[in-house]
Structures are given as C-alpha cells and as structure tokens.
Amino acid sequence: MSKGAQIAVGATAVAVLLAWYGATNLEPGSTYQYYQTLDEFLAAGPGERGDSLRVHGYVADGSIERDVGGKQVFFAVQNDPPHAAVAPSGSLRVVYLGLETPDLFADGAEVVIEGRLDGEGDRAVFIAHNVLAKCPSKFEAQAPEAAEL
Amino acid sequence: MSDIGLYALRFALAAALVGIAAGVAAGVARRADWTRVAERAVWLVLAFVSLSMFSLFWALANHDYQLVYVAAHSATTMPLHYRLAALWGGQAGSLLLWLWMLCAYSAGAIWASRRSNRTLVPWVVVMLMANATFFLVLTNFVTSPFEKVPPGQVLSDGTGLNPLLQHPVMMIHPLMLYTGFVGFAVPFSFAFAALVTGELGTTWFRTTRRWTLFAWAVLGVAILLGGRWAYEVLGWGGYWAWDPVENASFMPWLVATAYIHSVMIQEKRDMLKIWNLVLIGMTYGLCLFGTFLTRSGIVQSVHAFAQTDWFGKIFLAYLLCVVALFFGALLYRRRELRSTNRLESVVSREASFLLNNWIFLAILVVVFTGTLFPVATEWVTGEKIVVGPKFFNTMAGPLALFLLLLVGVGPLIAWRRASFASIRRQFVWPASAGVACAALLGAILWGDVGFWPLTCWSLCAFVIATIVQEYAQAIAARVSRRGESVVRAFATLLRRNQRRYGGYIVHLGIVFVLIGVAGASFNQERLENIQPGESMVIEPYRLEYLTADAIPEQHYGGARARIALYRGETGLTTMTPEKRVYWLEQQPASIPAIYSTLQEDVYVILTNIEHDGSATLKVYRNPLVNWLWIGGGVFILGSLAVMWPHPSRESQTG
C-alpha cells in the first residue's frame, strides 16, 4: 500500500470513528440549535422546531419586568431595533427563568434567546433558559467574550 | 504628530515593496548585494512602522481627538495606561499592532540570520514583506488609524474604551495573542524559503526552533490569560465557552503543538518532511484565519462586529493567496521530500508522536467543524444551526484524554523499537500510581463525579508519576556516579538536556491545567434573593449578606455588596461583588468577587440590588480552578527552560 493510501485509510478511519462517536453521543437540543431571527421564527409557525431554539431579536422598549420572588424576568422581543425607521412587526413575549440577565441586557438591546415556545397564537410565550446580549453598536468587536452571559 | 504616523505608513509601504523586489531579485540572481538591499528594506519598514505606532501612542496619550480612532477608543478621564492600551482596543489600531509585530519579528529573524542562511534569507524577506504589504495596504487605505474627524466636528472628549477592556489582563492579553499569532510568520517564511530554494534539509526548522517555541508558548499563555480575564470580568462563572473568538486562538495552537512534536521525529529519524511543512503551513494559515474569523463577523456569535463586508472579503482573498502560494510550492517540491526512513515498529516513540499528531488534528477538526457549523449549515440548508459547548466537550474531551495518556507513554518508549522488557520496567510504577489514584478517587467520589473526570485525574496521576520517575532516575544516576547534590543534578539535567527535561515541565503544566478543567464537571451554582442579615448556603459555605454601599469611584458608580463568607462557623473573608455602571459609556458591568483556594473557588456575582434593599446573588462553587493558573505558571517555566539560550545546544540530544 502506498503512503498516500495509508494516510487516506487512516484519516478515513479516524473520521468515521469520530462521526460514529458523535452520532451516538450527541442529542439534539442540548448540543445544537437552530438559529433564527424573530421574523423567521414567527413565520415558521409553532412547534416545528422542537424545543431548543436560538432566536435573535431586540428587547422592546419598556417591556422588562423583574419578578424577584418568582426568580424570572419578563420581557418582549421584536425583530428590529426599537428606534429603527421600520415599524415594529410582530413581537414575542418572553419569560426568562432566572434573574441573572447579562450586563448589556436593557431596553433596545440586541439579544439572542435560547429556549422553547409555549402556547399558541396570542398567548404564545417563549420560555428562555438563557439570554445572551450583544454589545451595542457603539463598540467595536474588540470585546471578544464581552457579551457572554 | 498624527500626520507623521500617516506618512510613515505610506513610506513603509514603499519600503516593503522595495524589499519584495530586492528579495526576488536576490533570490533569482543569487546576488549578495541585492540580499543586503532586501535586509535593509526590512529595517526601514520596521523604523517607519515604529514611528507610526509611536505617533498613535502619542495621539492617545495627548488626547488628540482629531483622530477618529482616538475619539472612539479613549477619553480624557481614562488613566494613561488604559489610554495607551486603547491602541489595541479597536480594529484599526490592532491591525497596526499586528503589522508592527510582523515587522519586529522580520527584523529579528533577519538579524539572527545575518551571517547564515544566505540563500534562504531573500525568500524569507519576500514572504515576510508580502505579509507586511497586505497589512500596510489595510492600514493605509482601508481602515486607517489616522483617519481624521471632519473639521468642525471635533469633540472635546472621546467616547471611551469599552469598560470590559479596562482591566489589567486586557492590557497584555491582546498583545500576547498577537505575539503568538504573528510569531509563526517566521518559521512559515523559512519553510517557504526552503521550498523555493530547494534547500529542504533540517536548516529551516533548526534555525526557527526557538522562534516557533516562543510564539507557541506565548500563544498558549495568551489563551489562558484570555480565560482568566473572562473569569474575572465577564461574570458568568466560567473561563472558557467555546466561543468562535476563543476557538480562533485555540486552533493554531493545536496545530503548532503537533508541529513541535513531529519536527523532533524529522530531526531524529529524517521522516515526515512533507507532514511538518504541512503543519507549519496550516499553523500560520490558521493564525490568519483566526484573525479573519474575529474581524469579519462571518460567524454570528454574540459579539458585535461592526465590519464592512468587503473587509472580510479582501482578508479572505489574502489568506487564500498566502496559503495557496505555500502549498503550491510544497506541491512543486513533493518528489524531493520523500522520506528515507520508515516507521520500524508501532511500539516506538515515533509511532506515539505520530499518534499524538493525529489526535491533535482530530481535535482541530472538531473545533473547526463546531466553529463553522452555522456557516456551513446556512450554505447547505439555508438555516443556521449553532452547536454549543456540549458539542465541543463531548467530542474533544475523550480525544484530549487519549492525548493525556500519550503524554505519559510517549517519553517512556524508546526511539525506533521498544522492547517488551523495557516497557515493563518503565511502566510498572507510573501505571500503579494511575490505578491507585483511580481506586482512591473512585472510593471517595463515586456517585458524585462521573467516569470522565475520574479518568482524567487518574491519567494525570499516571503522567505525573512518569515525569517524577524520569527525573528521579536521571538525578539518582548523577548523584551516585558523580556525587552531585540533588539540586545540582536537577539543574545540570535542565541545562544539559533542556529540551527533554524542560519538555517534562511543560507537560506537567498541561497536566495541572487539565486537573483544573476536569474540576468543572462538578461545579455548583445557586441563585437567591436575600435581605441584609440573611444568608444563603452553598455547601459547605454560608454567605451572609451584610450591606450594600455605593461605589466611590470617578469613572464608574453603582453598588457594591458586602458579603461575609463562612465555612461552618469559621469566618473566611468578606467578599465585595460589584455592579458597576460606567458613566461615560453608559454601560453596566458585573464584577464578581472570588474567594480562591487550591481546592475550589467561591465565585459571587451581584446580579442586582433590588428596590427593597435585598440583593440577588448568583453564587458558584468551582472546584480546582486555581490549578489552571498554577498550570499556566509551570507551563511558562517549562517553556523558558526549553528555550533558554545555551552555548552548546547543538551537541545535546533529545
């Protein structure tokens, strides 16, 4: 067997092993998630994406409400920044199960919410187990993990 | 002053082009006088770029808000050291820093080879200056740090630096990261020169051995420092989140580590010539790719990347050009790179090193796949799928443990072919140490911790035992044969055979880091809202919330909670987590308080002071985190031992 063939066989074997290991050990939801903007998410309709999603949007002005006793935070997200020229399209109510929102979480902040949708139509609520907030555009990319929760 | 910087960059570009032209001329015609021109051009570029750097430092120090960059990244109230550090706080400045580093490395490499490698040097200059030219074009014409605010719109103060970057670690972390990244340009350029000239012997990597080790060690420390910064500033209780930005710095380090090992096989056994060239090509390619990844915003992470589209495009084009040039040259020389030796036995040090290389690359594949998964799935299916930390941990964890096993096994196996008897003799007691550790920890901790951390710690015990055994045998031999004292024998070993015994210290550092990483698998967290005087419990600790007061600082305000930490009835310390608001930037920041011991950290974040005066606290109990930083220190010592200049270094054996 030539050296090239040996390497090819070796590489294939390693790749197959890794793929097999990955396929048997990785479950959807906890390890990978769909990433959508709010409009995409609302257009896709409820229930289509299982129970682990990442949705991107902006916190609606004046919507944040902290429930300290119940250890949760209520807010609403919309697809576009609150001050953008476009009129806000659909918004979505969110319950975050926790109180430790990121530092940059505020009215108008760009956020990514992780979790699942509960209920239908007007009563739909997104139950988030994680909220990530982006730096406002004023700052450049230099804070690598700056917005990590 | 800022005009000087601007024009210095223009002149530097011209000088770099002269350097390339002279380098090509010297390389093709083999003329020493042209080589000298090329070398002087490098020094000239360094001089101009240094002038430009100085000019930007000057502008930052003296509040020259005519410059867009200064206005956007500093403010009058910021202390001088953070104003200066703002040079790498933004895009244009950090490109200038990269460029300066590249020039400094170029000049250093040229100087180190001033009396040797005369045929390689012209092509080394060509490659280095080609890279410099790209960054010069960027800083001259695309994102100039000397761009001016339109007259009449100059403000009296700047908008300040992102407060999260106003931290001591952040002053040196980017600096070290770039020192690591750019350092690989030197071995890369020598490898390129070797390919062009056909001088494919051991010269190119022997010449650049220290440069490579230096870049590799600095990059390793930079990655760890990045983790430390995340831990102390970002307040999410961890130090590593497999974020694209972190992965971008981790990937070149993985390949570089593989290279550092496999190049030893080439040195000893004249094997793997192509492989080593591939690895060094990949390392530098990944350094550029990492910069591209973090600068172009191709991967949608939680970070804001205020970039123009075409910045990413030209960077990608540059990256592809550099890589294509290198691998094209490699393809052209492939027939001359055939190995003269073959692997003699799978039970040999070569084989274990080779296996180590495969695993490093497998980890690279995992990290690469995970990082680019959203991009790939969007191309293929039109939908982004993001993979989380669990993907990386599940996939890379077992590979890392296998690697850990090899760290212990590799150095104990002989070159070429190991005999069964020697293996038994070498492995008896390290293996028993590993088994004993597994049994002991299993008896105490089974049920609390799972299979993976136990395996990790047992393997760590095994590796530490092999290292101790190696030192003990060698020291005992010197003591009995020459009557040296133990300390002296230790020092002699390190000096005489710095690569082997220094390498063991580096391994020890890595082992300590992994001990700490495995500790993360039994982290605990609590979130509670408590009134002053009340306590919350995270076994075996109790945290009593005393009071909250306002922060009396100039640049930021906010609240600071005072929390008494008890273990049982013993008071340990008072912790003061802060919730800051930076006035100028209008940005909040939670600064955690950390009580750190060798065993574990208690990590407290003040989530909020509520209207009724109660505090909402998030508390983590993170075992063994300190071992990461200790491991980092040992890693630095080991790297220094390996790199330390030594007069008779050519004569030593590994």
Tab-separated table of N, CA, C and O in Angstrom, chain A residues 43-127:
chain	number	residue	atom	x	y	z
A	43	ALA	N	-42.512	33.139	11.320
A	43	ALA	CA	-43.022	32.647	10.046
A	43	ALA	C	-43.053	31.125	10.009
A	43	ALA	O	-43.893	30.519	9.349
A	44	ALA	N	-42.105	30.504	10.719
A	44	ALA	CA	-42.001	29.045	10.662
A	44	ALA	C	-43.192	28.375	11.338
A	44	ALA	O	-43.465	27.211	11.104
A	45	GLY	N	-43.911	29.110	12.160
A	45	GLY	CA	-45.056	28.516	12.833
A	45	GLY	C	-44.632	27.744	14.050
A	45	GLY	O	-43.476	27.354	14.176
A	46	PRO	N	-45.574	27.577	14.973
A	46	PRO	CA	-45.225	26.948	16.249
A	46	PRO	C	-44.953	25.454	16.105
A	46	PRO	O	-45.462	24.806	15.198
A	47	GLY	N	-44.143	24.982	17.010
A	47	GLY	CA	-43.992	23.543	17.143
A	47	GLY	C	-43.157	22.856	16.095
A	47	GLY	O	-42.925	21.663	16.170
A	48	GLU	N	-42.708	23.625	15.084
A	48	GLU	CA	-41.996	22.950	14.007
A	48	GLU	C	-40.566	22.611	14.359
A	48	GLU	O	-39.954	21.750	13.747
A	49	ARG	N	-40.047	23.324	15.324
A	49	ARG	CA	-38.610	23.233	15.541
A	49	ARG	C	-38.243	22.528	16.839
A	49	ARG	O	-37.127	22.686	17.317
A	50	GLY	N	-39.157	21.783	17.392
A	50	GLY	CA	-38.803	21.078	18.616
A	50	GLY	C	-38.640	22.048	19.754
A	50	GLY	O	-39.195	23.139	19.744
A	51	ASP	N	-37.863	21.680	20.729
A	51	ASP	CA	-37.853	22.506	21.929
A	51	ASP	C	-36.518	23.136	22.240
A	51	ASP	O	-36.232	23.455	23.374
A	52	SER	N	-35.685	23.308	21.232
A	52	SER	CA	-34.496	24.075	21.540
A	52	SER	C	-34.135	24.974	20.387
A	52	SER	O	-33.794	24.527	19.316
A	53	LEU	N	-34.255	26.243	20.630
A	53	LEU	CA	-34.078	27.211	19.570
A	53	LEU	C	-33.259	28.369	20.068
A	53	LEU	O	-33.246	28.683	21.257
A	54	ARG	N	-32.614	29.021	19.121
A	54	ARG	CA	-31.972	30.297	19.416
A	54	ARG	C	-32.634	31.324	18.533
A	54	ARG	O	-32.642	31.175	17.322
A	55	VAL	N	-33.196	32.339	19.134
A	55	VAL	CA	-33.888	33.344	18.350
A	55	VAL	C	-33.246	34.702	18.612
A	55	VAL	O	-32.949	35.056	19.756
A	56	HIS	N	-33.066	35.433	17.521
A	56	HIS	CA	-32.392	36.711	17.589
A	56	HIS	C	-33.399	37.845	17.473
A	56	HIS	O	-34.280	37.808	16.620
A	57	GLY	N	-33.316	38.846	18.335
A	57	GLY	CA	-34.227	39.978	18.237
A	57	GLY	C	-33.745	41.126	19.107
A	57	GLY	O	-32.584	41.152	19.538
A	58	TYR	N	-34.638	42.076	19.341
A	58	TYR	CA	-34.299	43.240	20.163
A	58	TYR	C	-35.329	43.369	21.281
A	58	TYR	O	-36.523	43.119	21.070
A	59	VAL	N	-34.870	43.788	22.441
A	59	VAL	CA	-35.781	43.952	23.573
A	59	VAL	C	-36.686	45.162	23.323
A	59	VAL	O	-36.200	46.258	23.019
A	60	ALA	N	-37.998	44.960	23.413
A	60	ALA	CA	-38.938	46.054	23.205
A	60	ALA	C	-38.818	47.056	24.349
A	60	ALA	O	-38.638	46.674	25.508
A	61	ASP	N	-38.917	48.340	23.992
A	61	ASP	CA	-38.768	49.399	24.999
A	61	ASP	C	-39.784	49.257	26.130
A	61	ASP	O	-40.973	49.034	25.883
A	62	GLY	N	-39.305	49.380	27.341
A	62	GLY	CA	-40.191	49.395	28.499
A	62	GLY	C	-40.852	48.068	28.819
A	62	GLY	O	-41.811	48.030	29.583
A	63	SER	N	-40.353	46.990	28.261
A	63	SER	CA	-41.045	45.719	28.468
A	63	SER	C	-40.451	44.879	29.583
A	63	SER	O	-40.997	43.851	29.964
A	64	ILE	N	-39.302	45.294	30.118
A	64	ILE	CA	-38.622	44.425	31.085
A	64	ILE	C	-39.276	44.518	32.457
A	64	ILE	O	-39.523	45.597	32.983
A	65	GLU	N	-39.573	43.375	33.024
A	65	GLU	CA	-40.189	43.309	34.341
A	65	GLU	C	-39.517	42.194	35.127
A	65	GLU	O	-39.504	41.048	34.673
A	66	ARG	N	-38.943	42.530	36.261
A	66	ARG	CA	-38.262	41.502	37.047
A	66	ARG	C	-39.180	40.989	38.140
A	66	ARG	O	-39.753	41.755	38.897
A	67	ASP	N	-39.332	39.694	38.212
A	67	ASP	CA	-40.104	39.080	39.276
A	67	ASP	C	-39.117	38.384	40.205
A	67	ASP	O	-38.737	37.238	39.981
A	68	VAL	N	-38.670	39.142	41.230
A	68	VAL	CA	-37.590	38.641	42.074
A	68	VAL	C	-38.020	37.402	42.860
A	68	VAL	O	-37.298	36.421	42.943
A	69	GLY	N	-39.255	37.460	43.405
A	69	GLY	CA	-39.724	36.332	44.185
A	69	GLY	C	-39.819	35.058	43.360
A	69	GLY	O	-39.418	33.979	43.806
A	70	GLY	N	-40.335	35.193	42.151
A	70	GLY	CA	-40.506	34.018	41.293
A	70	GLY	C	-39.268	33.654	40.503
A	70	GLY	O	-39.274	32.710	39.716
A	71	LYS	N	-38.201	34.424	40.719
A	71	LYS	CA	-36.942	34.200	40.009
A	71	LYS	C	-37.140	34.125	38.504
A	71	LYS	O	-36.720	33.167	37.845
A	72	GLN	N	-37.831	35.097	37.942
A	72	GLN	CA	-37.925	35.153	36.494
A	72	GLN	C	-38.012	36.594	36.004
A	72	GLN	O	-38.309	37.504	36.766
A	73	VAL	N	-37.706	36.768	34.737
A	73	VAL	CA	-37.750	38.092	34.127
A	73	VAL	C	-38.651	38.017	32.902
A	73	VAL	O	-38.523	37.103	32.082
A	74	PHE	N	-39.613	38.942	32.831
A	74	PHE	CA	-40.491	39.009	31.662
A	74	PHE	C	-40.013	40.127	30.749
A	74	PHE	O	-39.644	41.206	31.214
A	75	PHE	N	-40.039	39.894	29.467
A	75	PHE	CA	-39.802	40.980	28.512
A	75	PHE	C	-40.361	40.586	27.154
A	75	PHE	O	-40.895	39.481	26.999
A	76	ALA	N	-40.292	41.486	26.212
A	76	ALA	CA	-40.763	41.184	24.865
A	76	ALA	C	-39.642	41.456	23.882
A	76	ALA	O	-38.827	42.352	24.098
A	77	VAL	N	-39.580	40.652	22.825
A	77	VAL	CA	-38.593	40.921	21.785
A	77	VAL	C	-39.310	41.257	20.484
A	77	VAL	O	-40.420	40.806	20.240
A	78	GLN	N	-38.648	42.055	19.681
A	78	GLN	CA	-39.164	42.381	18.357
A	78	GLN	C	-38.035	42.218	17.363
A	78	GLN	O	-36.865	42.152	17.737
A	79	ASN	N	-38.390	42.167	16.075
A	79	ASN	CA	-37.396	41.816	15.068
A	79	ASN	C	-36.389	42.930	14.812
A	79	ASN	O	-35.228	42.664	14.554
A	80	ASP	N	-36.841	44.190	14.892
A	80	ASP	CA	-35.957	45.294	14.554
A	80	ASP	C	-35.681	46.142	15.794
A	80	ASP	O	-36.459	46.127	16.739
A	81	PRO	N	-34.580	46.875	15.788
A	81	PRO	CA	-34.291	47.743	16.927
A	81	PRO	C	-35.442	48.723	17.143
A	81	PRO	O	-36.043	49.188	16.167
A	82	PRO	N	-35.764	49.061	18.377
A	82	PRO	CA	-36.916	49.909	18.678
A	82	PRO	C	-36.860	51.260	17.972
A	82	PRO	O	-37.886	51.814	17.637
A	83	HIS	N	-35.649	51.784	17.727
A	83	HIS	CA	-35.590	53.116	17.151
A	83	HIS	C	-35.395	53.105	15.652
A	83	HIS	O	-35.215	54.134	15.042
A	84	ALA	N	-35.409	51.914	15.069
A	84	ALA	CA	-35.221	51.842	13.626
A	84	ALA	C	-36.426	52.453	12.920
A	84	ALA	O	-37.504	52.595	13.485
A	85	ALA	N	-36.194	52.820	11.655
A	85	ALA	CA	-37.240	53.512	10.908
A	85	ALA	C	-38.461	52.617	10.677
A	85	ALA	O	-39.587	53.089	10.598
A	86	VAL	N	-38.204	51.308	10.589
A	86	VAL	CA	-39.317	50.401	10.329
A	86	VAL	C	-40.223	50.289	11.549
A	86	VAL	O	-39.762	50.284	12.682
A	87	ALA	N	-41.500	50.186	11.291
A	87	ALA	CA	-42.434	49.966	12.387
A	87	ALA	C	-42.242	48.543	12.899
A	87	ALA	O	-42.018	47.626	12.111
A	88	PRO	N	-42.288	48.359	14.206
A	88	PRO	CA	-42.107	47.016	14.743
A	88	PRO	C	-43.151	46.048	14.174
A	88	PRO	O	-44.338	46.369	14.152
A	89	SER	N	-42.690	44.935	13.694
A	89	SER	CA	-43.638	43.951	13.160
A	89	SER	C	-44.217	43.149	14.320
A	89	SER	O	-44.831	43.695	15.209
A	90	GLY	N	-44.036	41.859	14.329
A	90	GLY	CA	-44.578	41.080	15.435
A	90	GLY	C	-43.638	41.152	16.612
A	90	GLY	O	-42.453	41.324	16.465
A	91	SER	N	-44.191	41.076	17.815
A	91	SER	CA	-43.296	40.931	18.941
A	91	SER	C	-43.681	39.651	19.683
A	91	SER	O	-44.754	39.101	19.476
A	92	LEU	N	-42.787	39.223	20.529
A	92	LEU	CA	-42.979	37.943	21.193
A	92	LEU	C	-42.701	38.125	22.673
A	92	LEU	O	-41.723	38.757	23.062
A	93	ARG	N	-43.606	37.585	23.494
A	93	ARG	CA	-43.370	37.678	24.925
A	93	ARG	C	-42.400	36.593	25.362
A	93	ARG	O	-42.444	35.473	24.851
A	94	VAL	N	-41.536	36.949	26.301
A	94	VAL	CA	-40.507	36.013	26.741
A	94	VAL	C	-40.515	35.937	28.263
A	94	VAL	O	-40.690	36.948	28.946
A	95	VAL	N	-40.375	34.730	28.775
A	95	VAL	CA	-40.114	34.560	30.203
A	95	VAL	C	-38.726	33.962	30.323
A	95	VAL	O	-38.452	32.897	29.766
A	96	TYR	N	-37.851	34.661	31.019
A	96	TYR	CA	-36.529	34.102	31.258
A	96	TYR	C	-36.511	33.489	32.648
A	96	TYR	O	-36.811	34.155	33.641
A	97	LEU	N	-36.181	32.217	32.735
A	97	LEU	CA	-36.199	31.519	34.021
A	97	LEU	C	-34.898	31.759	34.758
A	97	LEU	O	-33.972	30.967	34.697
A	98	GLY	N	-34.802	32.883	35.401
A	98	GLY	CA	-33.592	33.247	36.120
A	98	GLY	C	-33.615	34.738	36.324
A	98	GLY	O	-34.499	35.435	35.824
A	99	LEU	N	-32.658	35.237	37.089
A	99	LEU	CA	-32.607	36.677	37.316
A	99	LEU	C	-31.308	37.278	36.804
A	99	LEU	O	-31.160	38.481	36.710
A	100	GLU	N	-30.359	36.408	36.478
A	100	GLU	CA	-29.028	36.921	36.154
A	100	GLU	C	-28.920	37.254	34.670
A	100	GLU	O	-28.252	36.591	33.901
A	101	THR	N	-29.604	38.313	34.295
A	101	THR	CA	-29.529	38.769	32.915
A	101	THR	C	-28.161	39.375	32.653
A	101	THR	O	-27.520	39.870	33.568
A	102	PRO	N	-27.700	39.334	31.389
A	102	PRO	CA	-26.377	39.880	31.090
A	102	PRO	C	-26.320	41.378	31.368
A	102	PRO	O	-27.350	42.050	31.399
A	103	ASP	N	-25.105	41.883	31.535
A	103	ASP	CA	-24.927	43.301	31.824
A	103	ASP	C	-25.510	44.189	30.742
A	103	ASP	O	-25.978	45.284	31.004
A	104	LEU	N	-25.444	43.722	29.507
A	104	LEU	CA	-25.857	44.580	28.403
A	104	LEU	C	-27.343	44.459	28.110
A	104	LEU	O	-27.864	45.062	27.181
A	105	PHE	N	-28.023	43.656	28.888
A	105	PHE	CA	-29.453	43.454	28.687
A	105	PHE	C	-30.191	44.704	29.165
A	105	PHE	O	-30.114	45.083	30.333
A	106	ALA	N	-30.905	45.347	28.231
A	106	ALA	CA	-31.625	46.583	28.570
A	106	ALA	C	-32.623	46.851	27.457
A	106	ALA	O	-32.647	46.117	26.466
A	107	ASP	N	-33.423	47.891	27.614
A	107	ASP	CA	-34.339	48.271	26.542
A	107	ASP	C	-33.574	48.465	25.244
A	107	ASP	O	-32.561	49.157	25.212
A	108	GLY	N	-34.058	47.856	24.186
A	108	GLY	CA	-33.438	48.051	22.880
A	108	GLY	C	-32.208	47.207	22.628
A	108	GLY	O	-31.645	47.234	21.540
A	109	ALA	N	-31.748	46.423	23.617
A	109	ALA	CA	-30.546	45.611	23.434
A	109	ALA	C	-30.797	44.495	22.422
A	109	ALA	O	-31.892	43.952	22.329
A	110	GLU	N	-29.739	44.192	21.685
A	110	GLU	CA	-29.809	43.094	20.735
A	110	GLU	C	-29.581	41.802	21.518
A	110	GLU	O	-28.577	41.674	22.209
A	111	VAL	N	-30.543	40.892	21.428
A	111	VAL	CA	-30.410	39.688	22.255
A	111	VAL	C	-30.593	38.419	21.432
A	111	VAL	O	-31.190	38.420	20.363
A	112	VAL	N	-30.046	37.350	21.975
A	112	VAL	CA	-30.315	36.017	21.454
A	112	VAL	C	-30.926	35.239	22.611
A	112	VAL	O	-30.337	35.174	23.694
A	113	ILE	N	-32.130	34.710	22.409
A	113	ILE	CA	-32.764	33.953	23.483
A	113	ILE	C	-32.746	32.472	23.130
A	113	ILE	O	-32.952	32.093	21.982
A	114	GLU	N	-32.481	31.658	24.117
A	114	GLU	CA	-32.427	30.209	23.919
A	114	GLU	C	-33.535	29.563	24.724
A	114	GLU	O	-33.675	29.825	25.908
A	115	GLY	N	-34.297	28.709	24.079
A	115	GLY	CA	-35.346	28.026	24.823
A	115	GLY	C	-36.395	27.478	23.874
A	115	GLY	O	-36.087	27.079	22.752
A	116	ARG	N	-37.672	27.479	24.342
A	116	ARG	CA	-38.723	26.896	23.512
A	116	ARG	C	-39.980	27.743	23.599
A	116	ARG	O	-40.154	28.559	24.512
A	117	LEU	N	-40.889	27.496	22.645
A	117	LEU	CA	-42.126	28.260	22.603
A	117	LEU	C	-43.207	27.492	23.342
A	117	LEU	O	-43.330	26.276	23.225
A	118	ASP	N	-43.998	28.225	24.125
A	118	ASP	CA	-45.085	27.585	24.863
A	118	ASP	C	-46.385	28.309	24.512
A	118	ASP	O	-46.416	29.544	24.461
A	119	GLY	N	-47.459	27.572	24.288
A	119	GLY	CA	-48.744	28.184	23.969
A	119	GLY	C	-48.821	28.598	22.509
A	119	GLY	O	-47.835	28.528	21.770
A	120	GLU	N	-50.008	29.030	22.092
A	120	GLU	CA	-50.201	29.355	20.678
A	120	GLU	C	-50.842	30.724	20.513
A	120	GLU	O	-51.419	31.277	21.449
A	121	GLY	N	-50.725	31.234	19.313
A	121	GLY	CA	-51.384	32.491	18.960
A	121	GLY	C	-50.996	33.616	19.886
A	121	GLY	O	-49.817	33.843	20.151
A	122	ASP	N	-52.015	34.336	20.404
A	122	ASP	CA	-51.737	35.492	21.236
A	122	ASP	C	-51.157	35.128	22.588
A	122	ASP	O	-50.545	35.946	23.253
A	123	ARG	N	-51.401	33.889	23.003
A	123	ARG	CA	-50.916	33.510	24.318
A	123	ARG	C	-49.517	32.886	24.269
A	123	ARG	O	-49.024	32.382	25.261
A	124	ALA	N	-48.919	32.914	23.092
A	124	ALA	CA	-47.612	32.284	22.952
A	124	ALA	C	-46.563	33.005	23.803
A	124	ALA	O	-46.488	34.228	23.818
A	125	VAL	N	-45.799	32.223	24.537
A	125	VAL	CA	-44.725	32.768	25.356
A	125	VAL	C	-43.478	31.958	25.074
A	125	VAL	O	-43.522	30.735	24.982
A	126	PHE	N	-42.391	32.652	24.918
A	126	PHE	CA	-41.124	31.960	24.718
A	126	PHE	C	-40.475	31.758	26.080
A	126	PHE	O	-40.253	32.709	26.830
A	127	ILE	N	-40.233	30.499	26.416
A	127	ILE	CA	-39.608	30.216	27.707
A	127	ILE	C	-38.104	30.075	27.496
A	127	ILE	O	-37.643	29.118	26.884
